[in-house]
PDB file of C-alpha atoms in Angstrom:
ATOM      1  CA  MET M   1       1.947  91.564 252.928  1.00 55.00           C
ATOM      2  CA  THR M   2       3.201  89.876 249.900  1.00 59.00           C
ATOM      3  CA  PRO M   3       6.672  91.015 248.795  1.00 65.00           C
ATOM      4  CA  GLU M   4       5.268  92.780 246.371  1.00 62.00           C
ATOM      5  CA  PHE M   5       3.219  95.168 248.414  1.00 61.00           C
ATOM      6  CA  LYS M   6       6.334  95.202 251.213  1.00 68.00           C
ATOM      7  CA  LYS M   7       8.513  96.730 248.439  1.00 68.00           C
ATOM      8  CA  ALA M   8       6.175  99.159 246.817  1.00 66.00           C
ATOM      9  CA  LEU M   9       5.562  99.990 250.889  1.00 71.00           C
ATOM     10  CA  ARG M  10       9.502 101.014 250.973  1.00 73.00           C
ATOM     11  CA  HIS M  11       9.331 103.114 248.184  1.00 75.00           C
ATOM     12  CA  ALA M  12       6.583 104.930 249.361  1.00 79.00           C
ATOM     13  CA  PRO M  13       6.697 108.399 248.528  1.00 84.00           C
ATOM     14  CA  ILE M  14       6.274 110.749 252.191  1.00 89.00           C
ATOM     15  CA  SER M  15       2.390 111.953 251.159  1.00 88.00           C
ATOM     16  CA  ALA M  16       1.284 108.338 251.926  1.00 86.00           C
ATOM     17  CA  TRP M  17       3.252 107.605 254.763  1.00 90.00           C
ATOM     18  CA  ILE M  18       1.500 110.688 256.175  1.00 92.00           C
ATOM     19  CA  GLY M  19      -1.674 109.220 255.374  1.00 90.00           C
ATOM     20  CA  PHE M  20      -0.446 106.067 257.229  1.00 90.00           C
ATOM     21  CA  ILE M  21       0.335 107.761 260.322  1.00 92.00           C
ATOM     22  CA  ILE M  22      -2.618 109.556 260.190  1.00 92.00           C
ATOM     23  CA  ILE M  23      -5.096 106.275 259.384  1.00 90.00           C
ATOM     24  CA  GLY M  24      -2.505 104.221 262.193  1.00 91.00           C
ATOM     25  CA  LEU M  25      -3.166 107.241 264.767  1.00 92.00           C
ATOM     26  CA  TYR M  26      -7.181 107.408 264.345  1.00 90.00           C
ATOM     27  CA  ILE M  27      -7.110 103.409 264.725  1.00 90.00           C
ATOM     28  CA  PHE M  28      -5.095 103.690 268.071  1.00 92.00           C
ATOM     29  CA  VAL M  29      -7.525 106.478 269.326  1.00 91.00           C
ATOM     30  CA  ALA M  30     -10.386 104.161 268.490  1.00 88.00           C
ATOM     31  CA  ILE M  31      -9.476 100.724 269.728  1.00 90.00           C
ATOM     32  CA  PHE M  32      -7.819 102.080 272.861  1.00 91.00           C
ATOM     33  CA  ALA M  33     -10.409 105.007 273.673  1.00 90.00           C
ATOM     34  CA  PRO M  34     -11.317 103.355 277.421  1.00 90.00           C
ATOM     35  CA  VAL M  35      -7.654 103.607 278.201  1.00 91.00           C
ATOM     36  CA  LEU M  36      -6.820 107.113 276.977  1.00 91.00           C
ATOM     37  CA  ALA M  37      -9.643 108.893 277.532  1.00 90.00           C
ATOM     38  CA  PRO M  38      -9.256 109.986 281.455  1.00 90.00           C
ATOM     39  CA  TYR M  39     -13.484 110.131 281.305  1.00 90.00           C
ATOM     40  CA  THR M  40     -16.347 108.295 279.731  1.00 88.00           C
ATOM     41  CA  GLU M  41     -18.052 109.754 277.107  1.00 87.00           C
ATOM     42  CA  ARG M  42     -21.376 110.153 279.079  1.00 86.00           C
ATOM     43  CA  GLU M  43     -20.168 111.087 282.258  1.00 87.00           C
ATOM     44  CA  VAL M  44     -20.920 114.358 283.500  1.00 88.00           C
ATOM     45  CA  ALA M  45     -17.032 115.287 285.131  1.00 86.00           C
ATOM     46  CA  GLY M  46     -17.680 118.799 285.699  1.00 83.00           C
ATOM     47  CA  ALA M  47     -19.772 122.520 285.350  1.00 84.00           C
ATOM     48  CA  GLN M  48     -20.334 123.450 281.941  1.00 83.00           C
ATOM     49  CA  TYR M  49     -18.256 125.190 279.334  1.00 81.00           C
ATOM     50  CA  LEU M  50     -15.159 125.096 281.911  1.00 82.00           C
ATOM     51  CA  PRO M  51     -11.958 126.423 280.205  1.00 79.00           C
ATOM     52  CA  TRP M  52      -8.939 124.478 278.878  1.00 82.00           C
ATOM     53  CA  ALA M  53      -7.318 123.471 282.125  1.00 81.00           C
ATOM     54  CA  ALA M  54      -6.274 120.234 284.132  1.00 82.00           C
ATOM     55  CA  PRO M  55      -8.521 118.264 284.634  1.00 87.00           C
ATOM     56  CA  HIS M  56     -10.313 118.874 281.544  1.00 84.00           C
ATOM     57  CA  TYR M  57      -7.549 119.915 278.936  1.00 86.00           C
ATOM     58  CA  LEU M  58     -10.010 120.164 276.271  1.00 85.00           C
ATOM     59  CA  GLY M  59     -12.140 122.154 278.568  1.00 83.00           C
ATOM     60  CA  THR M  60     -16.407 120.820 279.102  1.00 85.00           C
ATOM     61  CA  ASP M  61     -19.341 120.974 277.177  1.00 84.00           C
ATOM     62  CA  ALA M  62     -22.967 122.673 277.433  1.00 80.00           C
ATOM     63  CA  LEU M  63     -23.738 119.300 280.020  1.00 84.00           C
ATOM     64  CA  GLY M  64     -19.897 119.254 281.726  1.00 86.00           C
ATOM     65  CA  ARG M  65     -18.465 116.560 279.948  1.00 89.00           C
ATOM     66  CA  ASP M  66     -15.368 116.564 279.370  1.00 89.00           C
ATOM     67  CA  VAL M  67     -14.444 117.842 275.677  1.00 88.00           C
ATOM     68  CA  LEU M  68     -11.349 115.351 275.281  1.00 90.00           C
ATOM     69  CA  SER M  69     -12.772 112.345 276.191  1.00 91.00           C
ATOM     70  CA  ARG M  70     -15.508 113.001 273.525  1.00 90.00           C
ATOM     71  CA  LEU M  71     -13.151 113.357 270.870  1.00 90.00           C
ATOM     72  CA  ILE M  72     -11.390 110.038 271.632  1.00 91.00           C
ATOM     73  CA  TYR M  73     -14.950 108.213 272.242  1.00 91.00           C
ATOM     74  CA  GLY M  74     -15.905 109.991 269.116  1.00 87.00           C
ATOM     75  CA  ALA M  75     -13.135 108.332 267.036  1.00 86.00           C
ATOM     76  CA  ARG M  76     -14.299 105.120 268.058  1.00 85.00           C
ATOM     77  CA  ASN M  77     -17.770 105.721 267.068  1.00 84.00           C
ATOM     78  CA  THR M  78     -17.930 107.555 263.719  1.00 83.00           C
ATOM     79  CA  VAL M  79     -15.299 105.920 262.466  1.00 84.00           C
ATOM     80  CA  GLY M  80     -16.259 102.611 263.489  1.00 85.00           C
ATOM     81  CA  ILE M  81     -19.393 102.760 261.344  1.00 86.00           C
ATOM     82  CA  ALA M  82     -17.899 104.548 258.650  1.00 86.00           C
ATOM     83  CA  VAL M  83     -15.613 101.651 258.225  1.00 87.00           C
ATOM     84  CA  LEU M  84     -19.081  99.276 258.123  1.00 89.00           C
ATOM     85  CA  THR M  85     -21.268 100.812 256.159  1.00 90.00           C
ATOM     86  CA  THR M  86     -18.136 101.308 253.306  1.00 89.00           C
ATOM     87  CA  PHE M  87     -17.561  98.029 253.324  1.00 90.00           C
ATOM     88  CA  LEU M  88     -21.464  96.770 253.198  1.00 91.00           C
ATOM     89  CA  ALA M  89     -21.915  99.786 250.002  1.00 90.00           C
ATOM     90  CA  PHE M  90     -18.738  98.699 248.220  1.00 88.00           C
ATOM     91  CA  GLY M  91     -19.497  94.988 248.803  1.00 89.00           C
ATOM     92  CA  PHE M  92     -22.833  94.992 247.451  1.00 91.00           C
ATOM     93  CA  GLY M  93     -22.698  97.884 244.913  1.00 91.00           C
ATOM     94  CA  ALA M  94     -19.775  96.190 243.293  1.00 89.00           C
ATOM     95  CA  MET M  95     -20.664  92.779 242.780  1.00 89.00           C
ATOM     96  CA  THR M  96     -24.026  94.035 242.021  1.00 91.00           C
ATOM     97  CA  GLY M  97     -22.750  96.563 239.142  1.00 91.00           C
ATOM     98  CA  LEU M  98     -20.246  93.789 237.739  1.00 89.00           C
ATOM     99  CA  LEU M  99     -22.983  90.966 237.738  1.00 90.00           C
ATOM    100  CA  ALA M 100     -25.309  93.425 235.819  1.00 90.00           C
ATOM    101  CA  ALA M 101     -22.557  94.283 233.120  1.00 89.00           C
ATOM    102  CA  THR M 102     -21.330  90.579 232.469  1.00 86.00           C
ATOM    103  CA  VAL M 103     -25.089  89.244 232.960  1.00 87.00           C
ATOM    104  CA  GLY M 104     -26.800  91.805 230.564  1.00 83.00           C
ATOM    105  CA  GLY M 105     -30.286  91.683 229.106  1.00 85.00           C
ATOM    106  CA  ARG M 106     -33.436  92.271 231.416  1.00 89.00           C
ATOM    107  CA  PHE M 107     -31.416  91.687 234.740  1.00 89.00           C
ATOM    108  CA  ASP M 108     -28.623  94.641 233.426  1.00 88.00           C
ATOM    109  CA  GLN M 109     -32.263  97.003 232.784  1.00 91.00           C
ATOM    110  CA  LEU M 110     -33.757  96.431 235.925  1.00 92.00           C
ATOM    111  CA  ALA M 111     -30.764  96.996 237.910  1.00 91.00           C
ATOM    112  CA  SER M 112     -29.651  99.994 236.099  1.00 90.00           C
ATOM    113  CA  ARG M 113     -33.391 101.883 236.317  1.00 91.00           C
ATOM    114  CA  VAL M 114     -33.522 100.571 239.976  1.00 91.00           C
ATOM    115  CA  VAL M 115     -30.462 102.560 240.482  1.00 91.00           C
ATOM    116  CA  ASP M 116     -31.554 105.677 238.736  1.00 90.00           C
ATOM    117  CA  ILE M 117     -34.767 106.183 240.900  1.00 90.00           C
ATOM    118  CA  LEU M 118     -32.520 106.055 244.102  1.00 88.00           C
ATOM    119  CA  MET M 119     -30.129 108.520 242.396  1.00 88.00           C
ATOM    120  CA  ALA M 120     -32.690 110.741 241.683  1.00 88.00           C
ATOM    121  CA  ILE M 121     -33.420 111.496 244.955  1.00 87.00           C
ATOM    122  CA  PRO M 122     -31.235 113.604 246.705  1.00 87.00           C
ATOM    123  CA  PRO M 123     -29.284 111.406 249.490  1.00 86.00           C
ATOM    124  CA  LEU M 124     -29.552 113.773 252.271  1.00 85.00           C
ATOM    125  CA  ILE M 125     -33.640 114.343 251.633  1.00 87.00           C
ATOM    126  CA  PHE M 126     -33.911 110.450 251.023  1.00 87.00           C
ATOM    127  CA  ALA M 127     -31.848 109.548 254.205  1.00 87.00           C
ATOM    128  CA  LEU M 128     -33.796 112.183 256.364  1.00 85.00           C
ATOM    129  CA  LEU M 129     -36.907 110.407 255.330  1.00 85.00           C
ATOM    130  CA  VAL M 130     -36.465 107.175 255.776  1.00 86.00           C
ATOM    131  CA  LEU M 131     -34.696 107.621 259.509  1.00 85.00           C
ATOM    132  CA  THR M 132     -37.232 109.890 260.541  1.00 83.00           C
ATOM    133  CA  ILE M 133     -39.756 106.464 259.347  1.00 83.00           C
ATOM    134  CA  THR M 134     -37.505 103.975 260.915  1.00 82.00           C
ATOM    135  CA  GLY M 135     -36.110 105.816 263.370  1.00 79.00           C
ATOM    136  CA  THR M 136     -32.517 106.514 264.367  1.00 78.00           C
ATOM    137  CA  THR M 137     -30.952 103.500 265.514  1.00 84.00           C
ATOM    138  CA  VAL M 138     -27.233 102.918 264.380  1.00 84.00           C
ATOM    139  CA  TRP M 139     -27.981  99.650 262.126  1.00 88.00           C
ATOM    140  CA  ALA M 140     -31.016 101.709 260.133  1.00 88.00           C
ATOM    141  CA  LEU M 141     -28.107 104.678 260.072  1.00 87.00           C
ATOM    142  CA  ILE M 142     -25.998 101.860 258.426  1.00 89.00           C
ATOM    143  CA  CYS M 143     -28.584 100.461 255.976  1.00 90.00           C
ATOM    144  CA  VAL M 144     -29.493 103.699 254.568  1.00 90.00           C
ATOM    145  CA  ILE M 145     -26.649 105.298 253.749  1.00 90.00           C
ATOM    146  CA  ALA M 146     -24.861 102.086 252.595  1.00 91.00           C
ATOM    147  CA  LEU M 147     -28.136 101.819 250.045  1.00 90.00           C
ATOM    148  CA  LEU M 148     -27.248 105.578 248.597  1.00 89.00           C
ATOM    149  CA  ASP M 149     -23.704 105.115 248.559  1.00 89.00           C
ATOM    150  CA  SER M 150     -24.053 101.545 246.969  1.00 91.00           C
ATOM    151  CA  THR M 151     -25.572 103.390 243.605  1.00 91.00           C
ATOM    152  CA  ARG M 152     -22.464 105.166 243.105  1.00 89.00           C
ATOM    153  CA  VAL M 153     -20.458 102.249 243.347  1.00 90.00           C
ATOM    154  CA  PHE M 154     -23.045 100.139 240.913  1.00 92.00           C
ATOM    155  CA  ARG M 155     -22.624 102.774 238.548  1.00 90.00           C
ATOM    156  CA  LEU M 156     -18.513 102.843 238.350  1.00 89.00           C
ATOM    157  CA  SER M 157     -18.183  99.106 238.406  1.00 90.00           C
ATOM    158  CA  ARG M 158     -21.079  98.568 235.851  1.00 90.00           C
ATOM    159  CA  ALA M 159     -18.948 100.938 233.469  1.00 89.00           C
ATOM    160  CA  VAL M 160     -15.682  99.438 234.273  1.00 89.00           C
ATOM    161  CA  ALA M 161     -17.044  96.147 233.420  1.00 89.00           C
ATOM    162  CA  GLN M 162     -18.766  96.575 230.551  1.00 87.00           C
ATOM    163  CA  ASN M 163     -15.202  97.905 228.790  1.00 87.00           C
ATOM    164  CA  ILE M 164     -13.709  95.054 230.145  1.00 86.00           C
ATOM    165  CA  LEU M 165     -16.178  92.502 228.556  1.00 84.00           C
ATOM    166  CA  VAL M 166     -15.388  93.603 225.034  1.00 82.00           C
ATOM    167  CA  MET M 167     -11.752  92.236 225.180  1.00 85.00           C
ATOM    168  CA  ASP M 168     -10.345  89.337 222.752  1.00 83.00           C
ATOM    169  CA  TYR M 169      -9.733  87.461 226.260  1.00 82.00           C
ATOM    170  CA  ILE M 170     -13.227  87.663 227.282  1.00 82.00           C
ATOM    171  CA  GLU M 171     -14.151  85.887 224.396  1.00 82.00           C
ATOM    172  CA  VAL M 172     -11.642  82.984 224.658  1.00 84.00           C
ATOM    173  CA  ALA M 173     -13.006  82.371 228.206  1.00 83.00           C
ATOM    174  CA  ARG M 174     -16.533  82.265 227.281  1.00 83.00           C
ATOM    175  CA  LEU M 175     -15.741  79.891 224.453  1.00 83.00           C
ATOM    176  CA  ARG M 176     -13.624  77.983 226.373  1.00 83.00           C
ATOM    177  CA  GLY M 177     -16.940  77.228 228.183  1.00 81.00           C
ATOM    178  CA  GLU M 178     -16.192  79.076 231.682  1.00 79.00           C
ATOM    179  CA  SER M 179     -18.588  79.825 234.379  1.00 82.00           C
ATOM    180  CA  LEU M 180     -20.714  83.190 234.652  1.00 81.00           C
ATOM    181  CA  TRP M 181     -18.895  83.711 238.382  1.00 84.00           C
ATOM    182  CA  TRP M 182     -15.100  82.371 236.980  1.00 84.00           C
ATOM    183  CA  LEU M 183     -15.465  85.014 234.201  1.00 85.00           C
ATOM    184  CA  ILE M 184     -16.617  87.951 237.386  1.00 83.00           C
ATOM    185  CA  ARG M 185     -13.569  86.393 239.458  1.00 83.00           C
ATOM    186  CA  ARG M 186     -10.919  85.721 237.386  1.00 83.00           C
ATOM    187  CA  GLU M 187     -10.984  88.223 234.495  1.00 83.00           C
ATOM    188  CA  VAL M 188     -13.259  91.112 235.110  1.00 86.00           C
ATOM    189  CA  LEU M 189     -12.545  91.917 238.893  1.00 82.00           C
ATOM    190  CA  PRO M 190      -8.545  91.818 238.752  1.00 82.00           C
ATOM    191  CA  ASN M 191      -8.654  94.121 236.168  1.00 82.00           C
ATOM    192  CA  SER M 192     -11.038  96.310 237.452  1.00 82.00           C
ATOM    193  CA  THR M 193      -9.061  97.235 240.889  1.00 79.00           C
ATOM    194  CA  ALA M 194      -7.563 100.142 240.155  1.00 76.00           C
ATOM    195  CA  PRO M 195     -10.379 102.383 239.844  1.00 80.00           C
ATOM    196  CA  LEU M 196     -12.767 100.215 242.312  1.00 83.00           C
ATOM    197  CA  ILE M 197      -9.461 100.818 245.277  1.00 79.00           C
ATOM    198  CA  ALA M 198      -9.790 104.468 244.108  1.00 77.00           C
ATOM    199  CA  GLU M 199     -13.935 104.391 245.157  1.00 80.00           C
ATOM    200  CA  PHE M 200     -13.305 102.585 248.134  1.00 82.00           C
ATOM    201  CA  GLY M 201     -11.419 105.368 249.493  1.00 79.00           C
ATOM    202  CA  LEU M 202     -13.668 108.031 248.258  1.00 79.00           C
ATOM    203  CA  ARG M 203     -16.863 106.227 249.478  1.00 83.00           C
ATOM    204  CA  PHE M 204     -15.391 105.877 252.983  1.00 84.00           C
ATOM    205  CA  CYS M 205     -14.852 109.551 253.234  1.00 80.00           C
ATOM    206  CA  PHE M 206     -17.946 110.658 251.620  1.00 83.00           C
ATOM    207  CA  VAL M 207     -19.798 108.264 253.714  1.00 85.00           C
ATOM    208  CA  PHE M 208     -18.154 109.434 257.149  1.00 80.00           C
ATOM    209  CA  LEU M 209     -18.481 112.948 256.062  1.00 81.00           C
ATOM    210  CA  PHE M 210     -21.955 111.736 255.417  1.00 86.00           C
ATOM    211  CA  ILE M 211     -22.998 110.428 258.920  1.00 83.00           C
ATOM    212  CA  SER M 212     -21.014 113.700 260.629  1.00 80.00           C
ATOM    213  CA  ALA M 213     -24.042 115.466 258.357  1.00 82.00           C
ATOM    214  CA  LEU M 214     -26.737 113.398 259.646  1.00 84.00           C
ATOM    215  CA  SER M 215     -24.896 113.783 263.102  1.00 81.00           C
ATOM    216  CA  PHE M 216     -25.079 118.258 263.115  1.00 79.00           C
ATOM    217  CA  LEU M 217     -28.895 117.555 261.763  1.00 80.00           C
ATOM    218  CA  GLY M 218     -29.658 115.393 264.961  1.00 79.00           C
ATOM    219  CA  LEU M 219     -30.676 112.037 262.609  1.00 80.00           C
ATOM    220  CA  GLY M 220     -26.916 110.444 263.187  1.00 80.00           C
ATOM    221  CA  ILE M 221     -25.358 108.739 266.244  1.00 80.00           C
ATOM    222  CA  GLN M 222     -28.001 109.690 268.973  1.00 80.00           C
ATOM    223  CA  PRO M 223     -26.793 111.007 272.184  1.00 78.00           C
ATOM    224  CA  PRO M 224     -25.414 110.625 274.499  1.00 81.00           C
ATOM    225  CA  ALA M 225     -22.787 109.015 272.154  1.00 82.00           C
ATOM    226  CA  ALA M 226     -20.014 110.596 271.200  1.00 83.00           C
ATOM    227  CA  ASP M 227     -20.390 111.790 267.877  1.00 83.00           C
ATOM    228  CA  TRP M 228     -17.976 114.341 265.964  1.00 84.00           C
ATOM    229  CA  GLY M 229     -21.031 115.867 264.139  1.00 80.00           C
ATOM    230  CA  SER M 230     -23.222 116.352 266.555  1.00 81.00           C
ATOM    231  CA  MET M 231     -20.463 117.590 268.901  1.00 83.00           C
ATOM    232  CA  VAL M 232     -19.716 120.482 265.684  1.00 82.00           C
ATOM    233  CA  ARG M 233     -23.514 121.185 266.499  1.00 80.00           C
ATOM    234  CA  GLU M 234     -23.494 121.274 269.876  1.00 79.00           C
ATOM    235  CA  SER M 235     -20.700 123.765 270.170  1.00 78.00           C
ATOM    236  CA  ALA M 236     -21.175 125.852 267.307  1.00 75.00           C
ATOM    237  CA  LYS M 237     -22.663 128.728 269.079  1.00 75.00           C
ATOM    238  CA  LEU M 238     -19.664 129.249 271.228  1.00 76.00           C
ATOM    239  CA  ILE M 239     -18.138 131.119 268.071  1.00 74.00           C
ATOM    240  CA  THR M 240     -20.331 133.820 268.490  1.00 72.00           C
ATOM    241  CA  PHE M 241     -20.181 134.600 272.319  1.00 71.00           C
ATOM    242  CA  ALA M 242     -16.625 133.527 271.965  1.00 67.00           C
ATOM    243  CA  ASP M 243     -14.156 136.751 273.833  1.00 66.00           C
ATOM    244  CA  PHE M 244     -11.352 136.076 271.181  1.00 63.00           C
ATOM    245  CA  SER M 245      -9.397 139.264 273.703  1.00 65.00           C
ATOM    246  CA  SER M 246      -8.315 136.480 276.294  1.00 68.00           C
ATOM    247  CA  PHE M 247      -6.697 132.962 275.843  1.00 67.00           C
ATOM    248  CA  ASP M 248      -9.385 131.248 277.795  1.00 64.00           C
ATOM    249  CA  GLY M 249     -12.684 133.237 275.924  1.00 65.00           C
ATOM    250  CA  ALA M 250     -10.816 132.441 272.688  1.00 67.00           C
ATOM    251  CA  THR M 251     -10.672 128.309 273.954  1.00 72.00           C
ATOM    252  CA  PHE M 252     -14.992 128.831 273.372  1.00 71.00           C
ATOM    253  CA  GLY M 253     -14.502 129.964 269.941  1.00 73.00           C
ATOM    254  CA  LEU M 254     -12.316 127.320 269.380  1.00 79.00           C
ATOM    255  CA  ALA M 255     -14.514 124.241 270.682  1.00 79.00           C
ATOM    256  CA  PRO M 256     -16.712 123.444 267.161  1.00 80.00           C
ATOM    257  CA  LEU M 257     -13.411 123.656 265.429  1.00 84.00           C
ATOM    258  CA  LEU M 258     -11.807 120.852 267.255  1.00 86.00           C
ATOM    259  CA  PRO M 259     -14.102 117.782 265.970  1.00 86.00           C
ATOM    260  CA  ALA M 260     -14.893 119.721 262.334  1.00 84.00           C
ATOM    261  CA  ALA M 261     -10.211 119.463 262.545  1.00 88.00           C
ATOM    262  CA  ALA M 262     -10.534 115.663 263.387  1.00 88.00           C
ATOM    263  CA  ILE M 263     -12.865 115.035 260.340  1.00 85.00           C
ATOM    264  CA  ALA M 264     -10.972 116.979 258.262  1.00 86.00           C
ATOM    265  CA  MET M 265      -7.291 114.964 259.478  1.00 90.00           C
ATOM    266  CA  LEU M 266      -9.045 111.603 258.917  1.00 88.00           C
ATOM    267  CA  THR M 267     -10.085 112.552 255.392  1.00 85.00           C
ATOM    268  CA  ILE M 268      -6.895 113.936 254.157  1.00 89.00           C
ATOM    269  CA  GLY M 269      -5.064 110.546 255.650  1.00 89.00           C
ATOM    270  CA  VAL M 270      -7.444 108.374 253.667  1.00 87.00           C
ATOM    271  CA  ASN M 271      -7.071 110.173 250.301  1.00 85.00           C
ATOM    272  CA  LEU M 272      -3.115 110.325 250.721  1.00 88.00           C
ATOM    273  CA  VAL M 273      -3.165 106.737 250.998  1.00 86.00           C
ATOM    274  CA  VAL M 274      -5.666 105.958 248.462  1.00 82.00           C
ATOM    275  CA  ASP M 275      -3.473 108.208 245.905  1.00 82.00           C
ATOM    276  CA  TRP M 276      -0.764 105.889 246.556  1.00 83.00           C
ATOM    277  CA  VAL M 277      -2.659 102.721 246.024  1.00 78.00           C
ATOM    278  CA  LEU M 278      -4.095 103.697 243.315  1.00 75.00           C
ATOM    279  CA  HIS M 279      -0.463 105.027 241.423  1.00 75.00           C
ATOM    280  CA  ASN M 280       0.436 101.744 242.264  1.00 72.00           C
ATOM    281  CA  ALA M 281      -2.506  99.391 241.420  1.00 65.00           C
ATOM    282  CA  SER M 282      -2.987 101.124 237.758  1.00 61.00           C
ATOM    283  CA  GLY M 283       0.599 100.602 237.064  1.00 58.00           C
ATOM    284  CA  LEU M 284       1.278 104.420 236.915  1.00 53.00           C
ATOM    285  CA  LYS M 285       4.991 105.492 236.453  1.00 51.00           C
ATOM    286  CA  GLU M 286       6.967 108.732 237.831  1.00 49.00           C
TER     287      GLU M 286
END
């Protein structure tokens, strides 16, 4: 950590600290899932739909697998894939957008038209089509979502770079004979940090939710691997048959809300941290 970041961290608002705590908790759970989970994610540990009681503190699912253990392992699977996908999408989209804006000409036109074509297709339909053809492997899922989300990052980074490239200091750098990569690395990229940081947080949330949506439809992370989206799908029918007049009956209706709440809490935590980082990076004052 730089001294400036440590100073900003000491003066961070309570909302940012709540976000850090939430994200830190998820990271801890994802890393130490084998230690924290009482059972493995695939182990049939009891009968189907057992109530919330020891040793299954959140009950079991339709196959008798421990729900608490699958929630814990879901943090590793869902969040890990979302982080990797976001880094790929953001790295490819941001660098291509900055390069297109700086180079201009035919390369800019070609890249922009390809992005327009991809963005014209509804993302969910495009992902369903490609994953149906290629198969629902983890790497196919990562590549498809990274490609779709990189188009959004491309549009933002290109627009931000175009506003920067008309500044006087860019003209001075070009007159000095600076190279293309020097302009991108030393002038354009540092001055586009604030919107790109905000976009990174948003992209992670959208990727995270998109993976969960695909898993809910059966084309995301495949069973028997634990995933929060597929856990919502598997237990959604319990809401209809839950008996809310008793505690044991009500727990069946709450079962689909557990993975949904895990998804929502991480999304909130990331947005709280991104808001604080954006506030500092943009130079805004209270």
